[in-house]
Amino acid sequence: VIGKISTLLLLLSFLTCGRFVGIYHTVEPGQTLYRIALTYKVDLEELKRINRIEDPRTIQPGDKIFIPGARHALKVPPTVGGYTQEEEKTVSSLPQERKVKEKGRERKPPGNLPPPPSLILPTSGTLTQTFSSKEESLHEGIDISAPEGRDVLASASGRVLYADNRLRGYGNMVIIRHEGKWATIYAHLKRITTKEGEFVSQGEKIGEVGSTGRSTAPHLHFELRYGKTPVDPLLYLPSLTGKP
Ligand SMILES: [Zn+2]
């Protein structure tokens, strides 16, 4: 068991967690997701993915859009009458252009992995930091801000591989091994309420939100991994936006 644990722990890189990067932009009448992306200089596809928006035209005044990397709300000029033809064209051509823009040493998102077990939100709260595999903003999980002591639940059923605070930076941390090579990681816990080797069912309490380790405020750092490969949990989790 020790061998297995240390293998997995070695794969965890330094924690780059605890920074609050991003704000919520409240959509005002006439604002399109395209204009919002343009104003904040963020990738439209990323905005869609993070906010789980399939069709950007469905956003409505009052919707809260999480803008990763933004620190202040900006004024977004309204588009009269929805999308202009030019915007429509740009929006539909963005997925192709994105590949060109993403150069540098970013690791490719895993495209050929088997699907993970179905995941539930490990806690309720506000998404304060998203997943990033870019060198300059590496964050191999997501941060969910929540009050200290709020229950942290097993996102999927599995065996507890690690439940300790031996790893610097992560504080009290739980790693659950799921079917296949999938694992979920829960860090900065105030308290751990499970034990190594125990089998936990999806939704079972494994700990409480805290601020242990390298952390500035109570939040849950949550990771999803396939073997050693970190995978963006937001691709598989129910939406977090609008659930403070
Ligand atoms: Zn984090």
Short mmCIF file of C-alpha atoms and ligand atoms in Angstrom, two decimals:
data_model
loop_
_atom_site.label_atom_id
_atom_site.label_comp_id
_atom_site.label_asym_id
_atom_site.label_seq_id
_atom_site.Cartn_x
_atom_site.Cartn_y
_atom_site.Cartn_z
CA VAL A 1 0.00 0.00 0.00
CA ILE A 2 2.83 2.38 0.90
CA GLY A 3 4.36 1.88 -2.54
CA LYS A 4 1.13 2.75 -4.25
CA ILE A 5 0.59 5.83 -2.11
CA SER A 6 4.06 7.23 -2.61
CA THR A 7 3.80 6.70 -6.35
CA LEU A 8 0.67 8.77 -6.48
CA LEU A 9 2.01 11.39 -4.11
CA LEU A 10 5.14 11.83 -6.16
CA LEU A 11 2.94 12.71 -9.06
CA LEU A 12 1.39 15.61 -7.23
CA SER A 13 3.28 18.73 -8.11
CA PHE A 14 3.71 21.76 -5.90
CA LEU A 15 0.47 23.23 -4.93
CA THR A 16 -0.34 26.37 -6.83
CA CYS A 17 -3.51 26.92 -4.99
CA GLY A 18 -5.22 29.48 -2.84
CA ARG A 19 -5.05 32.42 -5.20
CA PHE A 20 -8.36 33.99 -6.01
CA VAL A 21 -8.19 34.45 -9.73
CA GLY A 22 -11.41 35.33 -11.42
CA ILE A 23 -14.62 37.23 -10.86
CA TYR A 24 -18.26 36.90 -11.75
CA HIS A 25 -19.56 39.20 -14.45
CA THR A 26 -23.28 39.90 -14.32
CA VAL A 27 -24.72 40.01 -17.81
CA GLU A 28 -26.48 43.25 -18.68
CA PRO A 29 -29.01 43.77 -21.47
CA GLY A 30 -27.41 43.69 -24.90
CA GLN A 31 -24.19 42.02 -23.79
CA THR A 32 -23.16 38.95 -25.73
CA LEU A 33 -20.78 36.28 -24.49
CA TYR A 34 -18.59 37.15 -27.43
CA ARG A 35 -18.30 40.78 -26.29
CA ILE A 36 -17.70 39.70 -22.71
CA ALA A 37 -14.89 37.39 -23.83
CA LEU A 38 -13.44 40.16 -25.97
CA THR A 39 -13.60 42.77 -23.21
CA TYR A 40 -11.94 40.54 -20.62
CA LYS A 41 -9.52 39.15 -23.21
CA VAL A 42 -10.41 35.56 -22.41
CA ASP A 43 -11.01 32.72 -24.80
CA LEU A 44 -14.67 32.35 -25.76
CA GLU A 45 -14.45 28.57 -25.80
CA GLU A 46 -12.94 28.58 -22.31
CA LEU A 47 -15.72 30.83 -21.06
CA LYS A 48 -18.28 28.48 -22.56
CA ARG A 49 -16.61 25.45 -21.05
CA ILE A 50 -16.13 26.86 -17.57
CA ASN A 51 -19.63 28.27 -17.42
CA ARG A 52 -21.13 25.26 -19.16
CA ILE A 53 -22.74 27.32 -21.87
CA GLU A 54 -23.39 25.30 -25.00
CA ASP A 55 -24.92 28.07 -27.05
CA PRO A 56 -23.59 31.56 -26.23
CA ARG A 57 -26.84 33.04 -27.51
CA THR A 58 -28.74 31.59 -24.56
CA ILE A 59 -27.16 33.90 -21.97
CA GLN A 60 -29.56 36.40 -20.43
CA PRO A 61 -29.34 39.61 -18.44
CA GLY A 62 -28.71 38.74 -14.81
CA ASP A 63 -26.71 35.58 -15.59
CA LYS A 64 -23.42 35.39 -13.75
CA ILE A 65 -20.47 34.46 -15.92
CA PHE A 66 -17.24 33.37 -14.25
CA ILE A 67 -14.30 35.18 -15.85
CA PRO A 68 -11.07 33.31 -15.07
CA GLY A 69 -8.09 35.55 -14.45
CA ALA A 70 -10.10 38.76 -14.14
CA ARG A 71 -9.72 40.89 -11.03
CA HIS A 72 -12.24 43.66 -11.62
CA ALA A 73 -15.56 43.85 -13.41
CA LEU A 74 -15.21 45.65 -16.72
CA LYS A 75 -17.76 47.59 -18.71
CA VAL A 76 -18.87 45.48 -21.66
CA PRO A 77 -20.33 47.44 -24.57
CA PRO A 78 -23.78 46.19 -25.55
CA THR A 79 -24.39 44.68 -28.97
CA VAL A 80 -27.62 46.03 -30.39
CA GLY A 81 -29.85 43.32 -31.80
CA GLY A 82 -27.78 40.35 -30.67
CA TYR A 83 -24.89 39.16 -32.75
CA THR A 84 -23.65 41.06 -35.74
CA GLN A 85 -22.85 38.95 -38.77
CA GLU A 86 -19.18 39.48 -38.14
CA GLU A 87 -19.47 38.27 -34.57
CA GLU A 88 -21.47 35.27 -35.67
CA LYS A 89 -18.70 34.37 -38.08
CA THR A 90 -15.99 34.86 -35.46
CA VAL A 91 -17.87 32.81 -32.91
CA SER A 92 -18.33 29.88 -35.24
CA SER A 93 -14.71 29.93 -36.35
CA LEU A 94 -13.19 30.18 -32.87
CA PRO A 95 -12.71 26.49 -32.08
CA GLN A 96 -10.32 26.14 -35.01
CA GLU A 97 -8.45 29.33 -34.26
CA ARG A 98 -7.98 28.35 -30.67
CA LYS A 99 -5.50 25.61 -31.50
CA VAL A 100 -3.25 28.12 -33.16
CA LYS A 101 -3.44 30.54 -30.27
CA GLU A 102 -2.56 27.92 -27.69
CA LYS A 103 1.09 27.56 -28.31
CA GLY A 104 3.93 27.25 -25.83
CA ARG A 105 4.41 24.44 -23.40
CA GLU A 106 0.85 23.76 -22.48
CA ARG A 107 0.15 20.10 -22.03
CA LYS A 108 -2.58 18.84 -24.30
CA PRO A 109 -5.91 18.11 -22.66
CA PRO A 110 -6.44 14.36 -22.59
CA GLY A 111 -8.57 13.50 -25.57
CA ASN A 112 -8.31 9.72 -25.59
CA LEU A 113 -8.99 8.87 -21.97
CA PRO A 114 -11.80 6.53 -20.98
CA PRO A 115 -14.66 8.37 -19.30
CA PRO A 116 -14.31 8.82 -15.52
CA PRO A 117 -16.94 7.49 -13.13
CA SER A 118 -19.89 9.84 -12.87
CA LEU A 119 -18.96 12.60 -10.45
CA ILE A 120 -21.00 14.71 -8.07
CA LEU A 121 -19.94 18.05 -6.60
CA PRO A 122 -17.69 17.33 -3.61
CA THR A 123 -19.09 20.37 -1.81
CA SER A 124 -21.31 23.33 -2.56
CA GLY A 125 -19.71 26.72 -2.92
CA THR A 126 -18.33 29.20 -5.36
CA LEU A 127 -15.81 28.33 -8.02
CA THR A 128 -12.85 30.62 -7.36
CA GLN A 129 -10.12 29.06 -9.45
CA THR A 130 -10.25 26.90 -12.52
CA PHE A 131 -8.00 24.19 -13.84
CA SER A 132 -4.96 25.28 -15.80
CA SER A 133 -2.26 23.13 -17.34
CA LYS A 134 -0.33 26.14 -18.61
CA GLU A 135 3.14 26.44 -17.11
CA GLU A 136 2.69 30.05 -16.02
CA SER A 137 -0.59 29.46 -14.22
CA LEU A 138 -0.41 25.79 -13.33
CA HIS A 139 -3.35 24.67 -11.21
CA GLU A 140 -4.11 21.00 -11.51
CA GLY A 141 -7.56 21.18 -10.01
CA ILE A 142 -10.33 23.57 -9.14
CA ASP A 143 -10.93 25.63 -6.01
CA ILE A 144 -14.35 25.82 -4.46
CA SER A 145 -14.72 28.53 -1.87
CA ALA A 146 -17.03 27.47 0.97
CA PRO A 147 -17.48 28.18 4.67
CA GLU A 148 -15.15 26.32 7.02
CA GLY A 149 -16.70 23.12 8.28
CA ARG A 150 -18.97 22.48 5.30
CA ASP A 151 -19.19 18.79 4.42
CA VAL A 152 -16.85 17.43 1.76
CA LEU A 153 -18.30 14.40 0.00
CA ALA A 154 -16.80 11.61 -2.06
CA SER A 155 -17.35 12.70 -5.65
CA ALA A 156 -17.55 9.05 -6.70
CA SER A 157 -17.33 5.72 -4.90
CA GLY A 158 -13.94 4.20 -4.29
CA ARG A 159 -11.23 3.26 -1.85
CA VAL A 160 -9.42 5.85 0.26
CA LEU A 161 -5.82 5.66 -0.86
CA TYR A 162 -4.55 8.50 1.32
CA ALA A 163 -5.97 10.43 4.27
CA ASP A 164 -3.25 12.44 5.98
CA ASN A 165 -1.36 15.73 6.06
CA ARG A 166 2.11 14.47 5.19
CA LEU A 167 2.30 16.34 1.92
CA ARG A 168 3.39 19.94 2.31
CA GLY A 169 1.06 22.55 0.94
CA TYR A 170 -2.03 20.40 0.68
CA GLY A 171 -2.84 20.34 4.40
CA ASN A 172 -5.27 17.60 5.36
CA MET A 173 -5.87 15.73 2.15
CA VAL A 174 -7.85 12.73 0.98
CA ILE A 175 -7.21 10.77 -2.22
CA ILE A 176 -9.87 8.35 -3.39
CA ARG A 177 -9.07 5.72 -5.99
CA HIS A 178 -11.98 4.91 -8.29
CA GLU A 179 -12.60 2.30 -10.95
CA GLY A 180 -10.15 2.24 -13.80
CA LYS A 181 -7.18 4.46 -13.09
CA TRP A 182 -9.23 7.41 -11.90
CA ALA A 183 -8.63 9.22 -8.63
CA THR A 184 -10.04 12.31 -6.94
CA ILE A 185 -8.14 14.52 -4.53
CA TYR A 186 -9.53 16.75 -1.79
CA ALA A 187 -7.14 19.19 -0.11
CA HIS A 188 -6.97 21.84 2.66
CA LEU A 189 -9.55 19.99 4.75
CA LYS A 190 -10.26 21.19 8.27
CA ARG A 191 -10.97 17.65 9.34
CA ILE A 192 -10.72 14.23 7.69
CA THR A 193 -13.59 11.92 8.58
CA THR A 194 -12.45 8.81 6.72
CA LYS A 195 -9.45 6.47 6.92
CA GLU A 196 -6.94 5.05 4.50
CA GLY A 197 -8.15 1.75 3.11
CA GLU A 198 -11.81 2.46 3.74
CA PHE A 199 -14.36 2.09 0.96
CA VAL A 200 -16.52 5.19 0.55
CA SER A 201 -19.71 5.51 -1.46
CA GLN A 202 -20.47 8.43 -3.69
CA GLY A 203 -21.85 11.26 -1.57
CA GLU A 204 -20.41 9.92 1.68
CA LYS A 205 -18.81 12.55 3.92
CA ILE A 206 -15.02 12.29 3.93
CA GLY A 207 -14.11 15.56 5.62
CA GLU A 208 -14.85 19.23 6.12
CA VAL A 209 -13.83 22.34 4.22
CA GLY A 210 -10.87 24.09 5.82
CA SER A 211 -7.80 26.15 5.16
CA THR A 212 -4.97 23.80 6.16
CA GLY A 213 -1.72 23.77 4.21
CA ARG A 214 -0.89 26.52 1.74
CA SER A 215 -4.22 28.29 1.73
CA THR A 216 -5.39 31.77 2.57
CA ALA A 217 -9.11 31.19 3.08
CA PRO A 218 -11.40 28.19 3.56
CA HIS A 219 -11.82 26.36 0.28
CA LEU A 220 -11.69 22.92 -1.23
CA HIS A 221 -8.94 22.19 -3.72
CA PHE A 222 -10.34 19.35 -5.85
CA GLU A 223 -8.46 17.35 -8.45
CA LEU A 224 -9.38 14.62 -10.87
CA ARG A 225 -6.61 12.40 -12.20
CA TYR A 226 -6.33 9.57 -14.63
CA GLY A 227 -3.18 7.83 -13.45
CA LYS A 228 -0.73 10.70 -13.22
CA THR A 229 -2.60 12.88 -15.68
CA PRO A 230 -4.55 15.76 -14.13
CA VAL A 231 -7.88 16.27 -15.86
CA ASP A 232 -10.13 19.31 -15.61
CA PRO A 233 -12.92 18.26 -13.21
CA LEU A 234 -15.26 20.89 -14.65
CA LEU A 235 -15.52 18.80 -17.79
CA TYR A 236 -17.37 16.18 -15.76
CA LEU A 237 -18.91 17.96 -12.77
CA PRO A 238 -22.37 19.46 -12.56
CA SER A 239 -22.27 23.24 -12.91
CA LEU A 240 -21.01 25.25 -9.96
CA THR A 241 -21.97 28.74 -11.04
CA GLY A 242 -24.77 30.44 -9.21
CA LYS A 243 -24.53 28.20 -6.16
CA PRO A 244 -22.87 30.33 -3.50
ZN ZN B 1 -6.39 24.83 -5.66
#
